[in-house]
PDB file of C-alpha atoms in Angstrom:
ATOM      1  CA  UNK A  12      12.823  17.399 -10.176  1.00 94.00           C
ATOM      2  CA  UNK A  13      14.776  14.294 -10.069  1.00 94.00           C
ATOM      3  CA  UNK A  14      14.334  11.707 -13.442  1.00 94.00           C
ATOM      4  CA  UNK A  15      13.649   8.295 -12.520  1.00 94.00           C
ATOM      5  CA  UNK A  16      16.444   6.630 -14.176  1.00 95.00           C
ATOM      6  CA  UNK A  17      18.710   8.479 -11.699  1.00 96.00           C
ATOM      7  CA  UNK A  18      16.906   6.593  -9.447  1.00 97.00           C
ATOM      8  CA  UNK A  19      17.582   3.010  -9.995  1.00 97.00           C
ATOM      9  CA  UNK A  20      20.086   2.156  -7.671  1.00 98.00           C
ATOM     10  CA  UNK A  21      17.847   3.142  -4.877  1.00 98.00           C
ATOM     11  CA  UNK A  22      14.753   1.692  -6.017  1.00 98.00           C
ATOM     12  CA  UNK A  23      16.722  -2.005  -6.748  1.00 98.00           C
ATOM     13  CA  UNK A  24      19.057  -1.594  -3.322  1.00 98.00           C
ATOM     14  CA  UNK A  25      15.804  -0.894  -1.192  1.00 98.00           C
ATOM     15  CA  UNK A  26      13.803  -3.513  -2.770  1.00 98.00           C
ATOM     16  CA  UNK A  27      16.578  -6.097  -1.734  1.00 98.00           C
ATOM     17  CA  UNK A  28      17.116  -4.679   1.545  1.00 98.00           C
ATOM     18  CA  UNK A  29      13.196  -4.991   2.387  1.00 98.00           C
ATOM     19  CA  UNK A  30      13.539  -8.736   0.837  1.00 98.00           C
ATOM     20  CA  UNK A  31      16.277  -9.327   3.215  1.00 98.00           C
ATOM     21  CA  UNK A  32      14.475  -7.673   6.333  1.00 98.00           C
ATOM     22  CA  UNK A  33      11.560  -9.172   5.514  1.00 97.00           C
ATOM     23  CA  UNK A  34      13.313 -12.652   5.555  1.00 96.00           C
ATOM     24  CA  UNK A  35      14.995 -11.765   8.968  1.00 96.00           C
ATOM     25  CA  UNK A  36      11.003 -10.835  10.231  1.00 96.00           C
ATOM     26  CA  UNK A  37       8.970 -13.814   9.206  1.00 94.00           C
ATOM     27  CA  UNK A  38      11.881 -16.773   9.334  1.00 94.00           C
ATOM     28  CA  UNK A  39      14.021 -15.740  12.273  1.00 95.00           C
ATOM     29  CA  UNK A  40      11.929 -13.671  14.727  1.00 94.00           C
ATOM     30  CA  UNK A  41       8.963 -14.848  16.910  1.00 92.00           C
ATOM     31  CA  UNK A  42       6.873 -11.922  16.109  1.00 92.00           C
ATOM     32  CA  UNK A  43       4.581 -13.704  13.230  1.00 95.00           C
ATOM     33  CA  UNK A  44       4.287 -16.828  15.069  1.00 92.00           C
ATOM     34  CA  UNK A  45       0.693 -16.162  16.174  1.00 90.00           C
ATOM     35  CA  UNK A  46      -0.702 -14.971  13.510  1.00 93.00           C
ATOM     36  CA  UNK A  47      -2.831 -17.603  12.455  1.00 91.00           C
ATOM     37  CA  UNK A  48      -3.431 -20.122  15.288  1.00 92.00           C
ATOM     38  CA  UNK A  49      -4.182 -23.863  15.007  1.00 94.00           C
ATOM     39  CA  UNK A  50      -7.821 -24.690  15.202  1.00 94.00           C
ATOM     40  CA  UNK A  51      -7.796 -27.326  18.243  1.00 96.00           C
ATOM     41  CA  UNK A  52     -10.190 -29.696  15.823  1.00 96.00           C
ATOM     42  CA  UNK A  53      -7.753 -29.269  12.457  1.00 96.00           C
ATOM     43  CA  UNK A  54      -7.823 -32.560  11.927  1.00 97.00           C
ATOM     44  CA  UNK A  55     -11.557 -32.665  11.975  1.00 97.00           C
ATOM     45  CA  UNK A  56     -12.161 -29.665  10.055  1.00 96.00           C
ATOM     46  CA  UNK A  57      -9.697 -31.315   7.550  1.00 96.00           C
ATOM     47  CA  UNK A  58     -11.498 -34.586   6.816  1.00 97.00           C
ATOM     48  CA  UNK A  59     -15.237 -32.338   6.656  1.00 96.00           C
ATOM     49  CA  UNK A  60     -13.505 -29.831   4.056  1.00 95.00           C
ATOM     50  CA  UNK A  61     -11.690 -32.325   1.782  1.00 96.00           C
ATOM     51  CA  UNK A  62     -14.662 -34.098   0.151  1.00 97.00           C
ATOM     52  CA  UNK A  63     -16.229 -30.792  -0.778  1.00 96.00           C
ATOM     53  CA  UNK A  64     -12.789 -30.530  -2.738  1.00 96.00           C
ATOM     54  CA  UNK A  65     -13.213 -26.468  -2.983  1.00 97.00           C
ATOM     55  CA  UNK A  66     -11.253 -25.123  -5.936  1.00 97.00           C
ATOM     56  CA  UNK A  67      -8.275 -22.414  -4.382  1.00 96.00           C
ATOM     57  CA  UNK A  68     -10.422 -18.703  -4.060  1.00 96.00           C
ATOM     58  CA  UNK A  69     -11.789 -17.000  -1.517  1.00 95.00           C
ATOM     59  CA  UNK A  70     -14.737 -17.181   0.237  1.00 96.00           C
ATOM     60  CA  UNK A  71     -17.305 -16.147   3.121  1.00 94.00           C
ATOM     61  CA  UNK A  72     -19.807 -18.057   4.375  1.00 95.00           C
ATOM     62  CA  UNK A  73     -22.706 -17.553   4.396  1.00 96.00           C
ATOM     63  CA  UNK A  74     -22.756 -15.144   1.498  1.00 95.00           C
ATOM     64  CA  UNK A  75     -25.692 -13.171   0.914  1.00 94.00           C
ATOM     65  CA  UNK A  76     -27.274 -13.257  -3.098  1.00 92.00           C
ATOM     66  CA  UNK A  77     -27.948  -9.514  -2.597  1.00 94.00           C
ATOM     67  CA  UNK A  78     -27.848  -7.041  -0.617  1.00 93.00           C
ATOM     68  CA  UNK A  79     -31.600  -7.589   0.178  1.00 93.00           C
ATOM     69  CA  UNK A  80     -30.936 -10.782   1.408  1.00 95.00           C
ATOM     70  CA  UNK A  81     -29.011  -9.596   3.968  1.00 94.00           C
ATOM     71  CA  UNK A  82     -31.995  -8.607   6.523  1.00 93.00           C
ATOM     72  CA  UNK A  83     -34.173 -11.426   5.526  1.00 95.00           C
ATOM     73  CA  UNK A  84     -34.908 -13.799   8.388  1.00 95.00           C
ATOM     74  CA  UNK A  85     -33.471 -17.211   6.843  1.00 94.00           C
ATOM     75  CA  UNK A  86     -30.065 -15.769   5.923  1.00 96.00           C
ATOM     76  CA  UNK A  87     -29.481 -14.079   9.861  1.00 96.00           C
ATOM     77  CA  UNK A  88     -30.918 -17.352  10.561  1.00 96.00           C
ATOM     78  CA  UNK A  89     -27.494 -19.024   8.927  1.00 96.00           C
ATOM     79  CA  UNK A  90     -25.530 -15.747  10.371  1.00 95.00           C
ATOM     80  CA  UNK A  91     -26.934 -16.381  13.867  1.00 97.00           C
ATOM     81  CA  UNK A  92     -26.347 -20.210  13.674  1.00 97.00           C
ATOM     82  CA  UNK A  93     -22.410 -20.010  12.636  1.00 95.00           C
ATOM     83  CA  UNK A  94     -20.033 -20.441  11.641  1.00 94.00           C
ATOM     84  CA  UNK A  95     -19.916 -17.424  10.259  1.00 95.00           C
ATOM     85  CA  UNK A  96     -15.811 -17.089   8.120  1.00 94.00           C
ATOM     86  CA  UNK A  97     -14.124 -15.674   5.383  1.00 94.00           C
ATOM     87  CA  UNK A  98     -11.202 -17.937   4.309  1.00 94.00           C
ATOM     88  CA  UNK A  99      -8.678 -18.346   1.094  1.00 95.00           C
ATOM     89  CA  UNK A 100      -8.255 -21.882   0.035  1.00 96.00           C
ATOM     90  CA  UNK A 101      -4.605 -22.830  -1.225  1.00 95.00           C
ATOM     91  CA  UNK A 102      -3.706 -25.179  -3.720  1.00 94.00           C
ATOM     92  CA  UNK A 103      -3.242 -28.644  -1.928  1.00 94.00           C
ATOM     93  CA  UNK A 104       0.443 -30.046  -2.000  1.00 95.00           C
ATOM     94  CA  UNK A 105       3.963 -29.088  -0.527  1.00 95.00           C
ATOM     95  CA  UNK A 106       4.655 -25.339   0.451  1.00 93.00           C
ATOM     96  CA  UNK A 107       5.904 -23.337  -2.451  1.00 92.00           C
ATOM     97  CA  UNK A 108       7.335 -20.224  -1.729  1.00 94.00           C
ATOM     98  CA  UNK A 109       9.120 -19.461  -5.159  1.00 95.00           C
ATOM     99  CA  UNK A 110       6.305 -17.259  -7.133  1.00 95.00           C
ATOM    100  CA  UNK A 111       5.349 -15.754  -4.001  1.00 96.00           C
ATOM    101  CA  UNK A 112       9.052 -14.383  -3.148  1.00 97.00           C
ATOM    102  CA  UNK A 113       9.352 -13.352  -6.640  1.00 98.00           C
ATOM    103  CA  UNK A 114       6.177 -11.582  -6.216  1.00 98.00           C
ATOM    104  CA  UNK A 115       7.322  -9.862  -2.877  1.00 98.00           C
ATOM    105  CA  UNK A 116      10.835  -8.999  -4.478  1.00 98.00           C
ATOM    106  CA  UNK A 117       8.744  -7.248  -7.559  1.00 98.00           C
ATOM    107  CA  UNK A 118       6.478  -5.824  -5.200  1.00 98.00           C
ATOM    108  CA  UNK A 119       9.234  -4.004  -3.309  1.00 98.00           C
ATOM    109  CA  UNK A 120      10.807  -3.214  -6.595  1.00 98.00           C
ATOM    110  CA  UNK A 121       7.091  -1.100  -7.677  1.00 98.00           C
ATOM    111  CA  UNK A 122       6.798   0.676  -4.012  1.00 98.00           C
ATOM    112  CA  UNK A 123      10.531   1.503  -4.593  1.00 98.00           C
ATOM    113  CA  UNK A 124       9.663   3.264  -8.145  1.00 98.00           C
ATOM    114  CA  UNK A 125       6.405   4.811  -6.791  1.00 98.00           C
ATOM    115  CA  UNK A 126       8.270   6.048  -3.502  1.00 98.00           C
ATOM    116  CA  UNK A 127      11.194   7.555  -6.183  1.00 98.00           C
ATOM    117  CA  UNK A 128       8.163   8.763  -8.722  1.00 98.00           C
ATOM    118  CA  UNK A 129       7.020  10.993  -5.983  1.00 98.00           C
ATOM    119  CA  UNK A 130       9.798  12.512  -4.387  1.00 98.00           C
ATOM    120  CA  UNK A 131      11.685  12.486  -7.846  1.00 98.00           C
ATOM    121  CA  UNK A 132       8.598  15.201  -8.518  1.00 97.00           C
ATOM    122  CA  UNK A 133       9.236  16.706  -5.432  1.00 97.00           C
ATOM    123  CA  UNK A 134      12.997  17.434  -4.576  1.00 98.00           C
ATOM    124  CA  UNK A 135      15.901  18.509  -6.930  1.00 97.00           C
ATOM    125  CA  UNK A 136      18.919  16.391  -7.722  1.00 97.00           C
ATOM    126  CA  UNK A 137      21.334  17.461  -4.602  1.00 97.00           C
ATOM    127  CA  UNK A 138      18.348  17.791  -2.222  1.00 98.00           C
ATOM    128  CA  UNK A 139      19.057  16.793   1.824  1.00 98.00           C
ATOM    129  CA  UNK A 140      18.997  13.627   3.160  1.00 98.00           C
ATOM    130  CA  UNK A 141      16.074  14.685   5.356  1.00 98.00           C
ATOM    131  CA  UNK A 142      13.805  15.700   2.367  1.00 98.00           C
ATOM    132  CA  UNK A 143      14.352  12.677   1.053  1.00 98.00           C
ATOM    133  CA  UNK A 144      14.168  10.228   3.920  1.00 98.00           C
ATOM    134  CA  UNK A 145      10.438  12.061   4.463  1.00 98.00           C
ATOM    135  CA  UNK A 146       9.059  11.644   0.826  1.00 98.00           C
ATOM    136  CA  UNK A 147      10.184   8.358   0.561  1.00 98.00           C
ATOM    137  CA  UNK A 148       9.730   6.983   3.819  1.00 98.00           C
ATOM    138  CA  UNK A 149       5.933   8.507   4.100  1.00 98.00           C
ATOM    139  CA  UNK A 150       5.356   6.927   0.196  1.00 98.00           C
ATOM    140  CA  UNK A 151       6.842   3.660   1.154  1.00 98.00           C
ATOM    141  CA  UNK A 152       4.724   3.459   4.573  1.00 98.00           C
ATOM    142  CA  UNK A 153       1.440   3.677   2.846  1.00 98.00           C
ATOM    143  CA  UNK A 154       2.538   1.064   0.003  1.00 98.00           C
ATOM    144  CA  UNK A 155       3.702  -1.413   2.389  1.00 98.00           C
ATOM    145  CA  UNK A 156       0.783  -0.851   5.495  1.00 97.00           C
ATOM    146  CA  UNK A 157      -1.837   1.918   5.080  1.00 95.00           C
ATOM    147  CA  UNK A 158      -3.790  -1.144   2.793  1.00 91.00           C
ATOM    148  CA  UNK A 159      -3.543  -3.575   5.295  1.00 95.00           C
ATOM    149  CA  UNK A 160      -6.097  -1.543   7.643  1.00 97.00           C
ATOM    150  CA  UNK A 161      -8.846  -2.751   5.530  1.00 96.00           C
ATOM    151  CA  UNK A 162      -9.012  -6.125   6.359  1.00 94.00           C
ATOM    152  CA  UNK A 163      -9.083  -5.792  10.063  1.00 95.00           C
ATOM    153  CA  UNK A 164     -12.150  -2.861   9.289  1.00 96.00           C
ATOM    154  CA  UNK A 165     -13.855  -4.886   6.630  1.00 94.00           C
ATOM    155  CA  UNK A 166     -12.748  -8.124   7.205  1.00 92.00           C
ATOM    156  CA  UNK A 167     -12.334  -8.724  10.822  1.00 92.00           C
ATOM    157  CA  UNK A 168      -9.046  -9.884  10.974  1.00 93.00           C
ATOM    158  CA  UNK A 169      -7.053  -9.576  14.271  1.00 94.00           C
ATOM    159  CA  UNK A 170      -6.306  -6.094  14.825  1.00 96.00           C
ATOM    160  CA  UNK A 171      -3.350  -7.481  16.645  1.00 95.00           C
ATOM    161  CA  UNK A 172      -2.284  -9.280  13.564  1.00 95.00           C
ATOM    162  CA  UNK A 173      -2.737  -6.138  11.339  1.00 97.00           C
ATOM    163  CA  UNK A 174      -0.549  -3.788  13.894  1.00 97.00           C
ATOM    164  CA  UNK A 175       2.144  -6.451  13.514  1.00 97.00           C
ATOM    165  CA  UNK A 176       2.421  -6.029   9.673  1.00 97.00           C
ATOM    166  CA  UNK A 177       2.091  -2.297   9.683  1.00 98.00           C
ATOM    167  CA  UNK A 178       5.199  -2.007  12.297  1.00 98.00           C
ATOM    168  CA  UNK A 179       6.773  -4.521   9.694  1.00 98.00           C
ATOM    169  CA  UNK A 180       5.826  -1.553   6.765  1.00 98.00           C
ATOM    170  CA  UNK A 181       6.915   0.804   9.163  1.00 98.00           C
ATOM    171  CA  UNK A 182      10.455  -0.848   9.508  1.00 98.00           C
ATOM    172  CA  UNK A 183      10.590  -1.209   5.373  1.00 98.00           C
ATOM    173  CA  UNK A 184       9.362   2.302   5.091  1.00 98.00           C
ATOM    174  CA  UNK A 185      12.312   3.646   7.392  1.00 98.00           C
ATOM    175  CA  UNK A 186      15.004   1.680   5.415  1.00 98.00           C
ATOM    176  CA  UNK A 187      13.675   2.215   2.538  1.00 98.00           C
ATOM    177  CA  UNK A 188      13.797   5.950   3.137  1.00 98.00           C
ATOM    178  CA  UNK A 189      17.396   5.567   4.363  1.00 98.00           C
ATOM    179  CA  UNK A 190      19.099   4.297   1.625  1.00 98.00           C
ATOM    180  CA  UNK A 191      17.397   6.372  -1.043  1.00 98.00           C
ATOM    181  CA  UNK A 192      18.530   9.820   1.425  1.00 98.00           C
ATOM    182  CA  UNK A 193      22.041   7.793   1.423  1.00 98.00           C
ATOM    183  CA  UNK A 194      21.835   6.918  -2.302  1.00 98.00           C
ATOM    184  CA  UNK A 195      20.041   9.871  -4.018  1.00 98.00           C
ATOM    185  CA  UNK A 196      22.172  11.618  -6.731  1.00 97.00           C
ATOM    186  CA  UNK A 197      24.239  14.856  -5.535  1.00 94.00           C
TER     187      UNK A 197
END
């Protein structure tokens, strides 16, 4: 058993090194860019949306009162008619991207300490690089993409869009597995 305040150096290195990569992944490289296409009538959709002034949440429509509403005739009337979404409104104004990198940086930081809780219970102070790189790397996979799944399941959002972000957890998992095998106490 390895204590988790051996285990700091790891957990903050790998948490910066998955902010960095994650940078690197959304800013510099094409592979996000499709993720969410334009709607052809934005503009449109815009100026119907803005008068309802919908408070930032999230929201399908139509939703169903109960779950006996779902079968009855008028609501796969509305279901049948369209559109049929599920969308998260943002707070109006210019982009904002401080709380949510602090957010991402302290979410790396957590799936660093649960990657290090678990192989800390598993593997000895001294323990191979190998050992380690497999704990950590399998913890940190299904922290940063086994969740995503869901939404493509439940949700319907683009499979394509979902593989993307779990080859992006698979790339965190991997380093993040690397430098706690190259940083884990001897």
């Amino acid at each position: 058993m390895t204590g988790l305040t051996t285990l700091w150096l790891p957990i903050i290195v790998s948490a910066a090194v998955v902010f960095l990569l994650s940078f690197v992944v959304h800013m510099l490289l094409p592979w996000h860019k499709g993720d969410y296409p334009k709607l052809a009538t934005e503009d449109r959709v815009m100026e119907a949306l803005r008068p309802l002034n919908i408070p930032p949440g999230d929201y399908m429509v139509p939703r169903p009162a109960s779950a006996q509403e779902i079968n009855s005739p008028e609501f796969v009337a509305k279901r049948t008619k369209g559109p049929v979404l599920i969308m998260t409104v943002l707070p109006s104004g210019p982009v904002t991207m401080g709380k949510a990198l602090v957010s991402w940086f302290i979410f790396a930081v957590v799936v660093g300490w649960m990657a290090a809780y678990v192989a800390g219970r598993a593997l000895p102070v001294g323990a191979p690089y190998l050992h380690v790189f497999r704990f950590i790397g399998t913890t940190a996979f299904i922290a940063y993409a086994a969740g995503l799944w869901q939404m493509s399941i439940w949700y319907s959002r683009a499979w394509s869009t979902t593989i993307r972000y779990t080859v992006d957890g698979l790339v965190y998992a991997l380093f993040t597995a690397g430098i706690f095998g190259w940083l884990w106490p001897r």
